Amino acid sequence: LTVLMSPDMLPKHLPAGSPISALAASPVSLSKKTVSLPVYGQTKLQLKNTNPQKKVSWSSKSTRIATVKAAGSNGNTVTITGKKAGTVTVSAKYNGRTYSVKVSVKSPSLSKKSCSLAVGKTTALTLKNTVRSKKTVWKSSKTGVATIKVSGSKVAVTGKKAGTAVISATYNGKKYSCKVTVKAKKVTIAIAKD
């Protein structure tokens, strides 16, 4: 028979070497020290080593930035959902104490706002801080100058001829752009000596 006990269920004084003394050394704590997620993104957080008979209450200091939804037999697990870019504190109240974590919610951004490459060369662009449930649509303003090969929130840009093109990513109704300058290949002419 296995009995699960949290530290606050154990006797205050345990003999040295007791099989359950190790459990007493496991304090109640959050599963993460910091949390970072994109807008619309979700992540789970847990208050570890709690007594299943004692309830855990979660709260967000600003539900405009991130919301919380508890789960588990005593609510010791929570799902955090990013709502808008910003930083907020999420707290868990348990057994008269408060445990807090700093949550950073990040908005989408392109890995580069401008770049240059030679004809025939390829560079990568990424739209960071996105979620899979929302589609990213990529476009090249001049496919004769630069073409794209899309893979979700990433794209490979290949230079075709000298010139300038704008590579754009539309995500959740907003457009993010990168100016790409394609340079002609350098030609080296060797002159033979008589």
mmCIF file of C-alpha atoms in Angstrom:
data_model
loop_
_atom_site.group_PDB
_atom_site.id
_atom_site.type_symbol
_atom_site.label_atom_id
_atom_site.label_comp_id
_atom_site.label_asym_id
_atom_site.label_seq_id
_atom_site.Cartn_x
_atom_site.Cartn_y
_atom_site.Cartn_z
ATOM 1 C CA LEU A 1 0.000 0.000 0.000
ATOM 2 C CA THR A 2 1.419 3.381 -1.020
ATOM 3 C CA VAL A 3 0.243 6.509 0.793
ATOM 4 C CA LEU A 4 0.972 9.888 -0.780
ATOM 5 C CA MET A 5 1.658 12.624 1.760
ATOM 6 C CA SER A 6 2.658 16.238 1.360
ATOM 7 C CA PRO A 7 5.179 17.886 3.722
ATOM 8 C CA ASP A 8 2.463 19.657 5.742
ATOM 9 C CA MET A 9 0.804 16.290 6.498
ATOM 10 C CA LEU A 10 3.952 14.873 8.116
ATOM 11 C CA PRO A 11 4.844 14.970 11.847
ATOM 12 C CA LYS A 12 7.051 17.906 12.817
ATOM 13 C CA HIS A 13 9.713 15.636 14.320
ATOM 14 C CA LEU A 14 10.973 12.649 12.337
ATOM 15 C CA PRO A 15 13.745 10.291 13.440
ATOM 16 C CA ALA A 16 16.960 10.536 11.453
ATOM 17 C CA GLY A 17 17.046 8.049 8.625
ATOM 18 C CA SER A 18 13.273 7.688 8.609
ATOM 19 C CA PRO A 19 11.947 6.560 5.169
ATOM 20 C CA ILE A 20 9.586 9.516 5.117
ATOM 21 C CA SER A 21 12.099 12.105 6.351
ATOM 22 C CA ALA A 22 13.147 12.712 2.742
ATOM 23 C CA LEU A 23 9.610 13.805 1.921
ATOM 24 C CA ALA A 24 9.727 16.434 4.635
ATOM 25 C CA ALA A 25 12.730 17.974 2.880
ATOM 26 C CA SER A 26 10.649 18.607 -0.251
ATOM 27 C CA PRO A 27 9.196 22.093 0.227
ATOM 28 C CA VAL A 28 6.154 23.453 -1.548
ATOM 29 C CA SER A 29 7.397 25.301 -4.645
ATOM 30 C CA LEU A 30 6.446 26.396 -8.159
ATOM 31 C CA SER A 31 7.525 24.220 -11.083
ATOM 32 C CA LYS A 32 8.995 27.252 -12.911
ATOM 33 C CA LYS A 33 10.828 30.342 -11.678
ATOM 34 C CA THR A 34 9.934 32.438 -14.724
ATOM 35 C CA VAL A 35 7.426 32.026 -17.544
ATOM 36 C CA SER A 36 7.588 33.395 -21.096
ATOM 37 C CA LEU A 37 4.950 32.838 -23.762
ATOM 38 C CA PRO A 38 3.537 34.527 -26.882
ATOM 39 C CA VAL A 39 0.206 36.316 -27.122
ATOM 40 C CA TYR A 40 -2.480 33.559 -27.416
ATOM 41 C CA GLY A 41 0.098 31.036 -26.215
ATOM 42 C CA GLN A 42 -0.470 28.715 -23.255
ATOM 43 C CA THR A 43 1.749 27.060 -20.694
ATOM 44 C CA LYS A 44 1.201 24.991 -17.554
ATOM 45 C CA LEU A 45 2.497 25.761 -14.075
ATOM 46 C CA GLN A 46 2.314 23.583 -10.972
ATOM 47 C CA LEU A 47 2.594 24.165 -7.257
ATOM 48 C CA LYS A 48 4.539 21.068 -6.209
ATOM 49 C CA ASN A 49 4.453 19.007 -3.006
ATOM 50 C CA THR A 50 1.024 20.155 -1.845
ATOM 51 C CA ASN A 51 -1.505 18.323 0.302
ATOM 52 C CA PRO A 52 -4.253 16.988 -2.027
ATOM 53 C CA GLN A 53 -6.785 17.846 0.685
ATOM 54 C CA LYS A 54 -5.836 21.542 0.745
ATOM 55 C CA LYS A 55 -6.945 23.865 -2.033
ATOM 56 C CA VAL A 56 -4.634 26.023 -4.142
ATOM 57 C CA SER A 57 -6.021 29.371 -5.363
ATOM 58 C CA TRP A 58 -4.469 31.051 -8.413
ATOM 59 C CA SER A 59 -4.680 34.677 -9.554
ATOM 60 C CA SER A 60 -3.239 36.984 -12.214
ATOM 61 C CA LYS A 61 -2.440 40.567 -11.303
ATOM 62 C CA SER A 62 -3.700 41.635 -14.740
ATOM 63 C CA THR A 63 -6.081 39.401 -16.685
ATOM 64 C CA ARG A 64 -5.663 41.793 -19.630
ATOM 65 C CA ILE A 65 -2.110 40.423 -20.000
ATOM 66 C CA ALA A 66 -2.538 36.804 -18.866
ATOM 67 C CA THR A 67 -5.389 34.681 -17.530
ATOM 68 C CA VAL A 68 -5.262 31.587 -15.317
ATOM 69 C CA LYS A 69 -7.373 28.421 -15.216
ATOM 70 C CA ALA A 70 -6.764 25.927 -12.433
ATOM 71 C CA ALA A 71 -6.959 22.136 -12.686
ATOM 72 C CA GLY A 72 -6.005 19.106 -10.611
ATOM 73 C CA SER A 73 -7.660 17.525 -7.571
ATOM 74 C CA ASN A 74 -6.830 20.507 -5.360
ATOM 75 C CA GLY A 75 -6.177 23.057 -8.119
ATOM 76 C CA ASN A 76 -2.393 22.757 -7.857
ATOM 77 C CA THR A 77 -1.930 22.972 -11.648
ATOM 78 C CA VAL A 78 -2.804 26.049 -13.693
ATOM 79 C CA THR A 79 -2.931 26.906 -17.403
ATOM 80 C CA ILE A 80 -1.665 30.413 -18.163
ATOM 81 C CA THR A 81 -2.876 32.051 -21.397
ATOM 82 C CA GLY A 82 -1.205 35.134 -22.880
ATOM 83 C CA LYS A 83 -3.665 37.881 -23.841
ATOM 84 C CA LYS A 84 -1.490 40.860 -24.772
ATOM 85 C CA ALA A 85 2.178 41.831 -24.608
ATOM 86 C CA GLY A 86 3.413 42.766 -21.163
ATOM 87 C CA THR A 87 4.641 41.458 -17.823
ATOM 88 C CA VAL A 88 2.404 40.248 -15.017
ATOM 89 C CA THR A 89 2.677 38.372 -11.733
ATOM 90 C CA VAL A 90 0.778 35.101 -11.339
ATOM 91 C CA SER A 91 0.318 33.910 -7.762
ATOM 92 C CA ALA A 92 -0.743 30.731 -5.990
ATOM 93 C CA LYS A 93 -2.170 30.925 -2.447
ATOM 94 C CA TYR A 94 -1.812 27.774 -0.400
ATOM 95 C CA ASN A 95 -1.837 26.986 3.309
ATOM 96 C CA GLY A 96 -1.560 30.663 4.277
ATOM 97 C CA ARG A 97 1.361 31.414 1.956
ATOM 98 C CA THR A 98 1.665 33.040 -1.475
ATOM 99 C CA TYR A 99 3.955 31.737 -4.238
ATOM 100 C CA SER A 100 4.518 34.042 -7.211
ATOM 101 C CA VAL A 101 6.072 33.878 -10.673
ATOM 102 C CA LYS A 102 6.818 36.600 -13.213
ATOM 103 C CA VAL A 103 5.099 35.989 -16.571
ATOM 104 C CA SER A 104 6.292 37.718 -19.759
ATOM 105 C CA VAL A 105 3.859 37.755 -22.679
ATOM 106 C CA LYS A 106 5.558 38.613 -25.971
ATOM 107 C CA SER A 107 4.125 39.961 -29.223
ATOM 108 C CA PRO A 108 5.196 38.667 -32.674
ATOM 109 C CA SER A 109 8.345 40.095 -34.276
ATOM 110 C CA LEU A 110 10.487 39.342 -37.314
ATOM 111 C CA SER A 111 13.992 38.028 -36.717
ATOM 112 C CA LYS A 112 15.310 40.689 -39.141
ATOM 113 C CA LYS A 113 13.942 44.057 -40.307
ATOM 114 C CA SER A 114 16.440 44.296 -43.161
ATOM 115 C CA CYS A 115 19.089 42.082 -44.722
ATOM 116 C CA SER A 116 21.250 41.723 -47.800
ATOM 117 C CA LEU A 117 22.435 38.725 -49.784
ATOM 118 C CA ALA A 118 24.067 37.900 -53.083
ATOM 119 C CA VAL A 119 22.279 36.466 -56.108
ATOM 120 C CA GLY A 120 21.932 32.714 -55.613
ATOM 121 C CA LYS A 121 22.346 32.883 -51.856
ATOM 122 C CA THR A 122 19.669 32.109 -49.239
ATOM 123 C CA THR A 123 18.881 33.573 -45.847
ATOM 124 C CA ALA A 124 16.275 32.659 -43.241
ATOM 125 C CA LEU A 125 13.539 34.780 -41.670
ATOM 126 C CA THR A 126 11.431 33.821 -38.669
ATOM 127 C CA LEU A 127 8.309 35.395 -37.249
ATOM 128 C CA LYS A 128 8.902 34.868 -33.543
ATOM 129 C CA ASN A 129 6.376 34.503 -30.713
ATOM 130 C CA THR A 130 3.547 32.948 -32.719
ATOM 131 C CA VAL A 131 1.154 30.070 -32.017
ATOM 132 C CA ARG A 132 0.387 27.149 -34.331
ATOM 133 C CA SER A 133 -3.355 27.752 -34.182
ATOM 134 C CA LYS A 134 -2.918 31.021 -36.123
ATOM 135 C CA LYS A 135 -1.593 30.942 -39.685
ATOM 136 C CA THR A 136 1.296 33.058 -40.981
ATOM 137 C CA VAL A 137 1.052 34.174 -44.631
ATOM 138 C CA TRP A 138 4.343 35.098 -46.314
ATOM 139 C CA LYS A 139 4.800 37.160 -49.479
ATOM 140 C CA SER A 140 7.601 38.622 -51.617
ATOM 141 C CA SER A 141 6.876 41.986 -53.231
ATOM 142 C CA LYS A 142 9.178 41.100 -56.149
ATOM 143 C CA THR A 143 9.607 37.405 -56.859
ATOM 144 C CA GLY A 144 11.978 38.299 -59.707
ATOM 145 C CA VAL A 145 14.364 39.734 -57.115
ATOM 146 C CA ALA A 146 13.781 37.367 -54.167
ATOM 147 C CA THR A 147 11.741 34.183 -53.849
ATOM 148 C CA ILE A 148 10.532 32.500 -50.684
ATOM 149 C CA LYS A 149 10.088 28.930 -49.466
ATOM 150 C CA VAL A 150 7.654 28.806 -46.564
ATOM 151 C CA SER A 151 7.667 26.462 -43.564
ATOM 152 C CA GLY A 152 5.102 27.705 -41.031
ATOM 153 C CA SER A 153 6.468 30.725 -39.173
ATOM 154 C CA LYS A 154 9.812 30.410 -41.003
ATOM 155 C CA VAL A 155 10.791 31.252 -44.559
ATOM 156 C CA ALA A 156 13.891 30.792 -46.716
ATOM 157 C CA VAL A 157 14.612 33.818 -48.916
ATOM 158 C CA THR A 158 16.700 33.307 -52.064
ATOM 159 C CA GLY A 159 18.195 36.116 -54.140
ATOM 160 C CA LYS A 160 17.361 35.897 -57.866
ATOM 161 C CA LYS A 161 18.690 39.147 -59.325
ATOM 162 C CA ALA A 162 20.093 42.449 -58.068
ATOM 163 C CA GLY A 163 17.464 44.733 -56.583
ATOM 164 C CA THR A 164 15.287 45.313 -53.545
ATOM 165 C CA ALA A 165 12.232 43.392 -52.371
ATOM 166 C CA VAL A 166 10.056 43.429 -49.274
ATOM 167 C CA ILE A 167 9.318 40.110 -47.597
ATOM 168 C CA SER A 168 6.179 40.343 -45.475
ATOM 169 C CA ALA A 169 4.502 38.045 -42.963
ATOM 170 C CA THR A 170 0.831 38.578 -42.150
ATOM 171 C CA TYR A 171 -0.233 37.105 -38.822
ATOM 172 C CA ASN A 172 -3.455 37.662 -36.895
ATOM 173 C CA GLY A 173 -4.371 40.583 -39.171
ATOM 174 C CA LYS A 174 -1.061 42.426 -38.757
ATOM 175 C CA LYS A 175 1.798 42.689 -41.269
ATOM 176 C CA TYR A 176 5.504 42.412 -40.398
ATOM 177 C CA SER A 177 8.067 43.351 -43.077
ATOM 178 C CA CYS A 178 11.737 42.903 -43.894
ATOM 179 C CA LYS A 179 13.555 44.857 -46.622
ATOM 180 C CA VAL A 180 15.802 42.523 -48.628
ATOM 181 C CA THR A 181 18.609 43.853 -50.803
ATOM 182 C CA VAL A 182 19.960 41.409 -53.371
ATOM 183 C CA LYS A 183 23.432 42.166 -54.703
ATOM 184 C CA ALA A 184 24.910 41.017 -57.981
ATOM 185 C CA LYS A 185 27.593 38.356 -57.880
ATOM 186 C CA LYS A 186 31.113 39.650 -57.914
ATOM 187 C CA VAL A 187 32.920 38.732 -61.111
ATOM 188 C CA THR A 188 36.658 38.219 -60.960
ATOM 189 C CA ILE A 189 38.579 38.545 -64.185
ATOM 190 C CA ALA A 190 42.029 37.027 -64.331
ATOM 191 C CA ILE A 191 44.437 38.702 -66.763
ATOM 192 C CA ALA A 192 47.170 36.469 -68.056
ATOM 193 C CA LYS A 193 50.657 37.953 -68.243
ATOM 194 C CA ASP A 194 52.667 37.602 -71.443
#
